[in-house]
Amino acid sequence: MLFYPPYDGSPLGAPLSLLCLASPLLEAGFEVKLVDNLLSPDYQETILRETSDALCLGISVLTGPHIGAAVRVSRAVKKLHPKMPIVFGGWHSSLATQQTLREPFVDAIVRGQGELTLLELVQRMADGREWHGVPGLSFKDGNGKIVHEPERPVANINELPTPAYHLADPGIYAAASGVRQLAYTSSLGCPYQCNYCTDQVFYKRRFNAYRVERVLNELAELVPRYHIAHVPLFDSNFLVDRKRAVAIAKGVIASGIRFQWDFQTSTDFLSLMSEEDIRLLAESGVHHIGFGTESASQEVLALMNKRFQHVEQMVETARKTYLAGIHVVFNIILGYPGETEAHRQQTFRIMSDIAKEYPNVSFSPNIFTPYPGIPIWPQLKEMGVREPQSLEEWEALALGTNVLPWLRGEELRRLQRSLEYFLLNNQIRKATTRIPWLRRGARRLLGAPIRWRIGKNRYSFPWELWLSRAVEKVVTRRSLLTGQALPERTPEVC
Ligand code: B12
Ligand code: SF4
């Protein structure tokens, strides 16, 4: 039995990790039951009922709110079936293995890519064999001693079977998200080493991608079969191999199958592509691309070990995607260790200028959140960040909720205020460009006080924010009274 704990936010399709894990188990003749809060709204009861004759319970765990249900369910299962082996896997338990395995309800952890390690472990369970010698596994032996087996090399994904999509009806996820989606990974890994990211720890900087034909064959089969409207690609950095990406786009166009798709990548790769190739991406259904731009200060980018990225590439990315009609989101990390207020202002100014020129650009800013295993942890500890010491402490670490020792009190308030102004500026620009009769001069005038504040870094007596909040309240009230739909929120505030 495999369990994906509930997460906040709209579902992005079935839990892909579990579909990938299920396939080799099914091929080897095991029965697999998937559980999440959408397939089984009463997931805890389902698990308690159905684990009575299971070989084991596997749980996928990401850092943050995901952990809560994983802990609750594990405790309940251990109480009812004390001998049922509970195996954790996924990013959190792979990056905080020793700490997670100390919890009494965790018997084993599959570290990193899970398909082959879980299969080997389950085969041993079925045969009643011991667990020693399974590469990629950490577990408690008969005496409760924690054993870490050596790493398992990352397998070539072309040699792994197609995820078991038939185990999770996309209609169930569509009912919750409003769109029929197929979560799909065409590649694993990214060659870079940003020091706030653990991709390098998991996938060793190796770009491990399906061959073009496999992507095209799988999409040609799965999209019509499940009436898919949207394919979010879960690749770490889709454009590492641009030739492959363009071949996939051409193949999708040639197949005549229509669906929207999107992916994440870095601006250095996209900016190298020709306008024609980016138009091909758009023509094949790419409507949105996410970028980890993070900062527009070259100094902060260097602190993040992101020297491969430059502001000119962000501008070029915005320009080329604008011409192709693709919406892009630039993620921004605020409060990174070493970032000063001047760096932040520079980021807000440059990003505002890019969005002014290219209205297809939106922003997703977040306060830096240190997840387990990120390479910058030793420096963070020196700077006074306390590393959470248990699963429960990591659960409390939802994105942007943490407190950083160098970002407190007045400094934090100023950051929040400047961020609000930055987002308000973009909202006003987007809203006013939607009013065709508003003259260019009037448009500029409306945003002028805010641009002045951002330019001068002055945020006292924030009357524009009060006004905007008051307007928002009135609109919400009117909507509640009249049932009139609220205007669409900008995707920038997250
Ligand atoms: C898609 C995605 C999500 C989706 C997944 C939805 C879905 N339907 O599957 C959702 C929305 C849940 C999500 C949320 C978050 N995510 Co996310 N996400 C990803 C992303 C882009 C792809 C994950 C994926 O499906 N990969 C493909 C599958 C096949 O791989 P996989 O999930 O890693 O699973 C394999 C192994 O991990 C292992 N495995 C996984 N589970 C299990 C369970 C068992 C029992 C076993 C044996 C093995 C095993 O085997 C699997 C097959 O090899 C990754 C980045 C990446 N490139 O992987 C980030 C990533 C996993 N997310 C990350 C983060 C930070 C988050 C959030 C914390 C961010 C936030 N906004 O709060 C939240 C946490 C959830 C919450 N709020 O509770 C980090 C991980 C940090 C961490 N320590 O957990 C990543 C690595 C991004 C990054 N580079 O920093 N995410
Ligand atoms: S470019 Fe993105 S995926 Fe690659 S290491 Fe940096 S943050 Fe991670």
XYZ file of C-alpha atoms and ligand atoms in Angstrom:
593
model
C 0.000 0.000 0.000
C 1.360 3.410 -1.022
C 0.181 6.666 0.563
C 0.639 10.277 -0.640
C -0.273 12.666 2.203
C -2.469 15.674 1.407
C -0.815 18.987 0.546
C -2.129 22.532 0.435
C -3.056 24.021 -2.916
C -4.818 22.746 -5.981
C -3.844 19.191 -7.083
C -1.437 18.890 -10.008
C -2.806 15.514 -11.067
C -2.186 12.116 -9.468
C 0.903 11.731 -7.228
C 3.532 10.898 -9.826
C 6.012 9.447 -7.334
C 3.547 6.702 -6.379
C 2.619 5.946 -10.003
C 6.344 5.485 -10.776
C 6.888 3.265 -7.742
C 3.830 1.129 -8.513
C 4.856 0.097 -12.045
C 7.828 -2.193 -11.319
C 5.910 -3.724 -8.390
C 2.964 -4.557 -10.659
C 5.308 -5.977 -13.302
C 6.831 -8.217 -10.644
C 3.356 -9.542 -9.764
C 2.579 -7.585 -6.586
C -0.792 -5.920 -5.989
C -0.539 -2.187 -5.319
C -3.129 0.031 -3.665
C -2.655 3.806 -3.927
C -4.155 6.094 -1.333
C -4.363 9.862 -1.149
C -6.983 12.284 0.118
C -8.705 12.494 -3.279
C -8.785 8.791 -4.165
C -9.897 8.048 -0.571
C -11.195 11.099 1.328
C -11.277 8.903 4.479
C -7.652 7.961 3.819
C -6.730 7.059 7.387
C -9.616 4.577 7.777
C -8.890 3.114 4.324
C -5.248 2.562 5.244
C -6.070 1.066 8.644
C -8.625 -1.266 7.074
C -6.550 -2.372 4.122
C -3.101 -2.677 5.668
C -4.261 -5.697 7.683
C -3.053 -8.028 4.910
C -0.516 -5.751 3.166
C 3.193 -6.533 2.922
C 4.066 -2.981 3.894
C 2.922 0.638 3.880
C 5.026 3.094 1.854
C 4.627 6.839 2.418
C 5.953 9.675 0.260
C 7.137 12.669 2.269
C 8.023 16.232 1.287
C 9.133 18.804 3.847
C 6.374 20.987 5.311
C 2.650 20.356 5.746
C 2.912 16.963 3.985
C 4.517 15.530 7.114
C 1.467 15.969 9.387
C -0.717 13.270 7.841
C 2.297 10.976 7.302
C 2.992 11.025 11.046
C -0.664 10.664 12.095
C -1.313 7.734 9.756
C 1.946 5.975 10.687
C 1.192 6.224 14.402
C -2.344 4.875 13.896
C -1.095 1.970 11.740
C 1.610 1.054 14.262
C -0.989 1.038 17.037
C -3.326 -1.293 15.146
C -0.761 -3.410 13.288
C 2.507 -3.109 15.261
C 4.327 -5.528 12.950
C 3.401 -3.761 9.673
C 6.636 -2.386 8.163
C 6.350 1.333 7.407
C 8.690 2.594 4.682
C 9.205 6.309 4.100
C 10.530 7.673 0.809
C 10.758 10.931 -1.119
C 12.709 14.153 -0.689
C 12.276 14.838 3.010
C 13.178 11.395 4.296
C 16.015 11.043 1.754
C 17.583 14.321 2.894
C 16.991 13.940 6.639
C 17.362 10.162 6.836
C 18.987 9.612 10.220
C 16.632 12.025 11.976
C 13.490 10.587 10.312
C 14.487 7.001 11.012
C 14.804 7.815 14.716
C 11.006 8.112 14.853
C 9.594 4.889 16.350
C 6.981 4.477 13.589
C 9.481 4.473 10.667
C 11.067 1.081 9.911
C 12.922 1.875 6.695
C 13.708 4.711 4.321
C 14.275 4.406 0.600
C 16.772 7.132 -0.273
C 16.616 8.947 -3.615
C 15.106 7.427 -6.765
C 12.826 4.738 -5.405
C 11.622 2.285 -8.052
C 14.363 -0.358 -7.877
C 15.107 -0.070 -4.170
C 11.441 -0.476 -3.183
C 11.022 -3.433 -5.527
C 14.052 -5.179 -4.039
C 12.869 -4.479 -0.504
C 9.317 -5.705 -1.146
C 10.652 -8.876 -2.788
C 12.705 -9.547 0.319
C 9.679 -8.921 2.534
C 7.594 -11.340 0.458
C 10.313 -14.023 0.707
C 10.922 -13.359 4.408
C 14.543 -12.461 3.717
C 16.597 -9.925 5.696
C 16.984 -6.330 4.494
C 20.784 -6.068 4.684
C 22.504 -5.358 1.373
C 19.748 -3.451 -0.479
C 21.527 -0.430 -2.033
C 19.764 2.895 -1.325
C 18.050 1.563 1.820
C 18.327 2.752 5.417
C 16.541 0.708 8.065
C 16.380 -0.450 11.666
C 17.734 -3.955 12.159
C 16.294 -6.540 14.593
C 18.017 -4.755 17.514
C 16.693 -1.329 16.550
C 20.128 -0.263 15.254
C 20.040 2.123 12.277
C 21.791 0.711 9.202
C 22.578 2.770 6.075
C 23.316 0.688 2.993
C 25.509 2.303 0.287
C 23.878 4.548 -2.322
C 22.160 3.069 -5.344
C 23.338 4.701 -8.589
C 20.562 6.671 -10.295
C 18.948 4.415 -12.935
C 18.554 5.524 -16.549
C 14.861 6.459 -16.677
C 14.506 5.007 -20.154
C 14.949 1.610 -18.514
C 12.096 2.146 -16.060
C 8.491 1.275 -17.001
C 5.771 3.821 -17.747
C 4.179 5.092 -14.503
C 1.018 3.187 -13.579
C -1.398 5.929 -14.657
C -4.312 3.476 -14.665
C -4.233 3.342 -10.844
C -5.465 6.936 -10.414
C -8.364 8.274 -12.460
C -7.503 11.844 -13.634
C -11.234 12.672 -13.368
C -10.973 12.560 -9.568
C -8.201 15.192 -9.603
C -10.020 17.224 -12.261
C -13.027 17.482 -9.945
C -10.785 19.204 -7.380
C -8.653 21.344 -9.705
C -11.134 22.045 -12.511
C -8.814 20.677 -15.214
C -7.930 17.193 -16.452
C -4.191 16.996 -15.877
C -1.513 14.400 -16.464
C 1.503 14.834 -14.187
C 4.460 13.812 -16.344
C 8.245 13.780 -16.006
C 10.267 13.680 -19.216
C 13.629 14.075 -17.461
C 15.278 14.043 -14.052
C 18.148 16.178 -12.828
C 19.760 19.516 -13.538
C 23.452 20.180 -14.207
C 23.618 23.233 -11.906
C 24.437 23.485 -8.215
C 22.414 26.350 -6.774
C 23.231 26.163 -3.104
C 19.622 26.420 -1.856
C 18.516 23.435 -3.992
C 18.885 19.705 -3.391
C 18.496 18.503 -6.968
C 22.277 17.900 -7.102
C 22.092 15.737 -3.944
C 19.312 13.569 -5.410
C 20.261 13.334 -9.086
C 24.036 14.046 -9.011
C 23.862 16.815 -11.664
C 23.133 14.256 -14.361
C 20.450 15.095 -16.920
C 18.609 11.794 -17.219
C 15.966 12.094 -19.925
C 13.478 9.968 -21.804
C 14.214 9.643 -25.485
C 12.036 11.851 -27.687
C 10.139 8.850 -29.125
C 9.221 7.626 -25.664
C 7.797 11.021 -24.646
C 5.812 11.265 -27.884
C 4.512 7.687 -27.730
C 3.441 7.990 -24.094
C 1.719 11.346 -24.600
C 0.016 10.124 -27.787
C -1.400 7.222 -25.811
C -2.180 8.840 -22.459
C -3.606 12.226 -23.521
C -6.517 10.863 -25.603
C -7.089 7.884 -23.308
C -7.682 10.106 -20.258
C -9.048 13.176 -22.157
C -6.178 15.259 -20.820
C -6.317 19.034 -21.285
C -3.079 19.959 -19.536
C 0.285 18.284 -18.949
C 2.420 19.900 -16.228
C 5.983 18.621 -16.739
C 7.733 17.939 -13.414
C 11.263 18.052 -14.911
C 13.846 19.936 -12.850
C 15.136 21.905 -15.851
C 13.398 20.921 -19.100
C 15.570 22.903 -21.538
C 18.943 21.384 -20.593
C 18.728 19.585 -23.948
C 17.149 22.169 -26.277
C 17.320 19.933 -29.348
C 15.280 17.304 -27.526
C 12.772 19.927 -26.367
C 12.263 21.234 -29.906
C 11.948 17.683 -31.255
C 9.246 16.982 -28.654
C 7.398 20.178 -29.667
C 7.612 19.255 -33.365
C 6.424 15.725 -32.613
C 3.436 16.984 -30.613
C 2.458 19.315 -33.475
C 2.826 16.500 -36.028
C 0.728 14.141 -33.876
C -2.249 16.509 -34.139
C -3.067 15.881 -30.465
C -3.953 19.155 -28.762
C -3.260 19.848 -25.091
C -1.598 22.579 -23.092
C 1.672 21.893 -21.366
C 4.129 23.791 -19.202
C 7.516 23.312 -17.610
C 10.251 24.837 -15.467
C 13.676 25.802 -16.736
C 16.395 28.435 -16.374
C 16.647 31.685 -18.350
C 20.178 30.945 -19.610
C 18.834 27.999 -21.607
C 15.698 29.638 -22.944
C 17.511 32.812 -23.974
C 19.818 30.690 -26.171
C 16.885 29.398 -28.222
C 15.873 31.009 -31.485
C 12.595 32.930 -31.724
C 11.403 30.326 -34.209
C 12.040 27.416 -31.828
C 10.220 29.201 -29.011
C 7.267 29.784 -31.346
C 7.279 26.029 -32.022
C 7.008 25.401 -28.292
C 4.000 27.744 -28.165
C 2.415 26.148 -31.224
C 2.723 22.696 -29.628
C 0.724 23.888 -26.597
C 3.265 25.438 -24.187
C 1.339 28.274 -22.588
C 3.373 28.860 -19.446
C 6.997 28.483 -18.292
C 8.337 28.874 -14.739
C 11.854 30.214 -14.082
C 13.899 30.197 -10.882
C 15.257 33.696 -11.572
C 15.452 34.369 -7.804
C 17.222 37.775 -7.892
C 18.219 40.490 -10.314
C 21.366 41.286 -8.358
C 24.439 39.604 -9.828
C 26.005 39.650 -6.342
C 23.102 37.744 -4.819
C 23.076 35.321 -7.747
C 26.763 34.669 -7.025
C 25.933 34.017 -3.351
C 23.357 31.472 -4.548
C 25.972 29.842 -6.788
C 23.856 30.908 -9.755
C 26.618 32.610 -11.745
C 25.286 30.942 -14.878
C 22.363 33.372 -14.908
C 22.430 37.052 -15.880
C 19.883 39.852 -15.974
C 20.270 40.160 -19.770
C 19.067 36.562 -20.077
C 15.979 37.367 -18.015
C 15.200 40.264 -20.352
C 15.846 38.117 -23.418
C 13.650 35.353 -21.995
C 10.823 37.837 -21.378
C 11.183 39.246 -24.888
C 11.273 35.945 -26.742
C 8.397 34.381 -24.807
C 6.383 37.601 -25.236
C 6.806 37.338 -29.006
C 5.703 33.695 -28.876
C 2.690 34.450 -26.638
C 3.902 32.362 -23.678
C 3.158 33.484 -20.128
C 6.172 33.275 -17.806
C 6.549 33.338 -14.037
C 9.794 34.547 -12.488
C 10.275 33.089 -9.005
C 12.070 35.383 -6.599
C 13.791 34.439 -3.335
C 13.881 37.272 -0.790
C 16.005 37.407 2.341
C 18.762 35.117 1.062
C 21.792 35.157 3.426
C 23.990 38.060 2.327
C 21.222 39.902 0.458
C 21.024 43.538 1.545
C 18.130 45.952 1.245
C 19.961 47.589 -1.682
C 20.106 44.230 -3.501
C 16.375 43.774 -2.926
C 15.557 47.203 -4.255
C 17.665 46.460 -7.314
C 15.687 43.245 -7.864
C 12.346 45.028 -7.512
C 13.435 47.841 -9.861
C 14.825 45.571 -12.575
C 11.966 43.077 -12.365
C 9.416 45.934 -12.527
C 11.165 47.294 -15.620
C 11.049 43.871 -17.298
C 7.323 43.468 -16.543
C 6.664 47.007 -17.794
C 8.156 46.099 -21.151
C 6.793 42.555 -21.349
C 3.290 42.068 -19.890
C 3.557 38.266 -20.203
C 5.802 38.284 -17.084
C 4.399 37.609 -13.583
C 6.255 37.089 -10.331
C 6.152 34.568 -7.522
C 8.183 35.993 -4.624
C 8.909 34.024 -1.459
C 11.003 34.468 1.645
C 14.001 32.114 1.624
C 13.049 28.801 3.273
C 15.886 26.408 4.159
C 14.886 22.819 3.390
C 16.863 19.811 4.662
C 20.053 18.850 2.889
C 20.590 22.131 1.007
C 24.322 22.755 0.509
C 24.255 26.118 2.306
C 23.265 24.636 5.700
C 26.750 24.916 7.330
C 26.757 28.678 6.612
C 23.161 29.028 7.819
C 24.048 27.381 11.132
C 26.954 29.803 11.570
C 24.485 32.635 10.978
C 22.273 31.364 13.794
C 19.607 29.374 11.933
C 18.501 26.432 14.053
C 17.963 23.251 12.077
C 14.648 21.524 12.971
C 15.293 18.413 15.050
C 12.256 16.245 14.348
C 9.626 15.458 11.730
C 7.113 17.626 13.598
C 9.489 20.595 13.590
C 10.006 20.226 9.819
C 6.245 20.032 9.344
C 5.904 23.568 10.694
C 8.229 24.814 7.939
C 5.695 25.769 5.288
C 7.106 27.880 2.468
C 7.866 31.446 3.628
C 6.708 30.955 7.224
C 10.167 30.643 8.752
C 11.961 33.367 10.660
C 15.500 34.178 9.559
C 17.822 35.658 12.224
C 19.031 38.384 9.815
C 15.519 39.318 8.784
C 13.566 40.407 11.821
C 11.705 43.396 13.200
C 11.997 46.592 11.152
C 14.067 44.928 8.381
C 11.363 42.285 7.861
C 8.582 44.894 7.963
C 10.386 46.959 5.314
C 10.845 43.888 3.143
C 7.153 43.006 3.413
C 6.135 46.566 2.617
C 8.461 46.907 -0.380
C 7.220 43.534 -1.637
C 3.598 44.676 -1.334
C 4.431 47.801 -3.338
C 6.261 45.784 -5.968
C 3.244 43.507 -6.424
C 0.772 46.407 -6.318
C 2.742 48.177 -9.034
C 2.477 45.107 -11.268
C -1.206 44.633 -10.495
C -1.986 48.248 -11.398
C -0.012 47.957 -14.621
C -1.789 44.740 -15.594
C -5.214 46.113 -14.635
C -4.763 49.400 -16.499
C -3.481 47.780 -19.687
C -6.808 45.907 -19.755
C -8.673 49.262 -20.036
C -8.334 50.126 -23.732
C -9.582 53.731 -23.455
C -7.106 54.721 -20.742
C -4.412 56.894 -22.275
C -0.744 56.013 -21.838
C -0.167 59.196 -19.790
C -3.029 58.403 -17.407
C -1.727 54.873 -17.004
C 1.695 56.172 -16.063
C 0.187 58.703 -13.645
C -1.759 56.023 -11.771
C 1.356 54.052 -10.950
C 3.643 57.067 -10.454
C 3.546 57.329 -6.614
C 4.299 53.632 -6.302
C 7.150 53.729 -8.780
C 8.547 56.714 -6.875
C 8.480 54.729 -3.618
C 10.192 51.714 -5.215
C 12.795 53.959 -6.847
C 13.497 55.925 -3.638
C 13.004 53.026 -1.237
C 10.524 55.103 0.847
C 7.661 53.206 2.422
C 6.392 55.314 5.343
C 2.681 56.297 5.522
C 1.673 53.626 2.950
C -1.653 55.176 1.888
C -1.712 53.350 -1.447
C -1.640 49.982 0.351
C -4.420 51.086 2.722
C -6.446 52.228 -0.268
C -5.846 48.988 -2.159
C -6.842 46.898 0.897
C -9.971 49.017 1.383
C -10.926 48.562 -2.283
C -10.348 44.836 -1.931
C -12.633 44.752 1.144
C -15.400 46.669 -0.643
C -15.161 44.413 -3.684
C -15.246 41.290 -1.499
C -18.275 42.628 0.438
C -20.103 43.486 -2.756
C -19.347 40.075 -4.122
C -20.663 38.380 -0.984
C -23.841 40.493 -1.069
C -24.559 40.236 -4.776
C -22.986 36.919 -5.642
C -21.127 38.815 -8.370
C -17.839 37.088 -9.254
C -14.674 38.671 -7.892
C -12.167 39.946 -10.422
C -9.484 37.403 -11.205
C -6.623 37.638 -8.718
C -3.188 38.163 -10.144
C -1.111 34.991 -10.003
C 1.680 37.006 -8.457
C 0.639 36.943 -4.829
C 1.531 33.563 -3.425
C 5.595 18.310 -8.688
C 6.223 18.714 -7.395
C 5.385 18.946 -6.310
C 3.902 18.630 -6.337
C 3.644 17.094 -6.460
C 2.241 16.850 -6.981
C 2.033 15.513 -7.618
N 0.834 15.363 -8.096
O 2.874 14.629 -7.705
C 3.390 19.251 -4.984
C 2.385 20.361 -5.252
C 2.813 18.271 -3.981
C 4.676 19.810 -4.384
C 4.652 20.509 -3.216
C 5.772 20.994 -2.564
N 7.034 20.903 -3.018
Co 7.514 20.034 -4.653
N 8.178 19.361 -6.248
C 7.621 18.851 -7.291
C 8.680 18.508 -8.360
C 8.737 19.626 -9.385
C 8.486 17.166 -9.043
C 8.213 15.993 -8.102
C 7.937 14.742 -8.880
O 6.824 14.275 -8.964
N 8.973 14.168 -9.495
C 8.857 12.941 -10.245
C 8.769 11.747 -9.276
C 8.828 10.452 -10.046
O 9.905 11.826 -8.446
P 9.811 11.990 -6.868
O 8.573 12.657 -6.464
O 11.058 12.507 -6.358
O 9.657 10.450 -6.372
C 10.749 9.546 -6.477
C 11.614 9.489 -5.217
O 11.570 10.660 -4.460
C 11.127 8.293 -4.463
N 9.959 8.389 -3.611
C 9.054 9.372 -3.488
N 8.089 9.028 -2.628
C 8.364 7.808 -2.179
C 7.666 6.971 -1.285
C 8.192 5.705 -1.026
C 7.454 4.804 -0.090
C 9.398 5.284 -1.639
C 9.931 3.941 -1.352
C 10.099 6.132 -2.521
C 9.559 7.375 -2.793
O 10.808 7.416 -5.524
C 10.155 8.166 -6.571
C 10.439 7.506 -7.893
O 11.830 7.488 -8.162
C 9.979 18.481 -7.477
C 11.273 18.820 -8.196
C 11.790 17.644 -8.963
N 12.421 17.931 -10.053
O 11.631 16.487 -8.619
C 9.637 19.487 -6.387
C 10.202 19.260 -4.976
C 10.051 17.806 -4.631
N 9.310 20.043 -4.140
C 9.909 20.686 -3.234
C 9.272 21.573 -2.345
C 10.156 22.519 -1.580
C 7.886 21.578 -2.215
C 7.087 22.330 -1.151
C 7.669 22.154 0.245
C 7.060 23.787 -1.562
C 5.936 24.583 -1.006
N 5.361 25.332 -1.888
O 5.573 24.559 0.140
C 5.678 21.702 -1.266
C 5.491 20.690 -0.093
C 4.127 20.092 -0.028
C 3.273 20.671 1.061
N 2.946 21.951 0.945
O 2.913 19.977 1.942
C 11.393 20.374 -3.213
C 11.725 19.308 -2.172
C 12.043 19.842 -0.844
C 11.829 18.849 0.230
N 12.814 18.749 1.080
O 10.821 18.185 0.356
C 11.621 19.876 -4.666
C 12.740 18.877 -4.804
C 11.921 21.131 -5.510
C 13.325 21.645 -5.299
N 14.244 21.442 -6.225
O 13.623 22.241 -4.290
N 5.747 19.564 -5.144
S 18.753 25.613 -11.814
Fe 16.932 25.074 -10.608
S 16.909 22.816 -10.476
Fe 18.948 23.442 -11.203
S 20.183 23.489 -9.337
Fe 19.409 25.579 -9.691
S 17.474 25.703 -8.536
Fe 18.025 23.511 -8.692
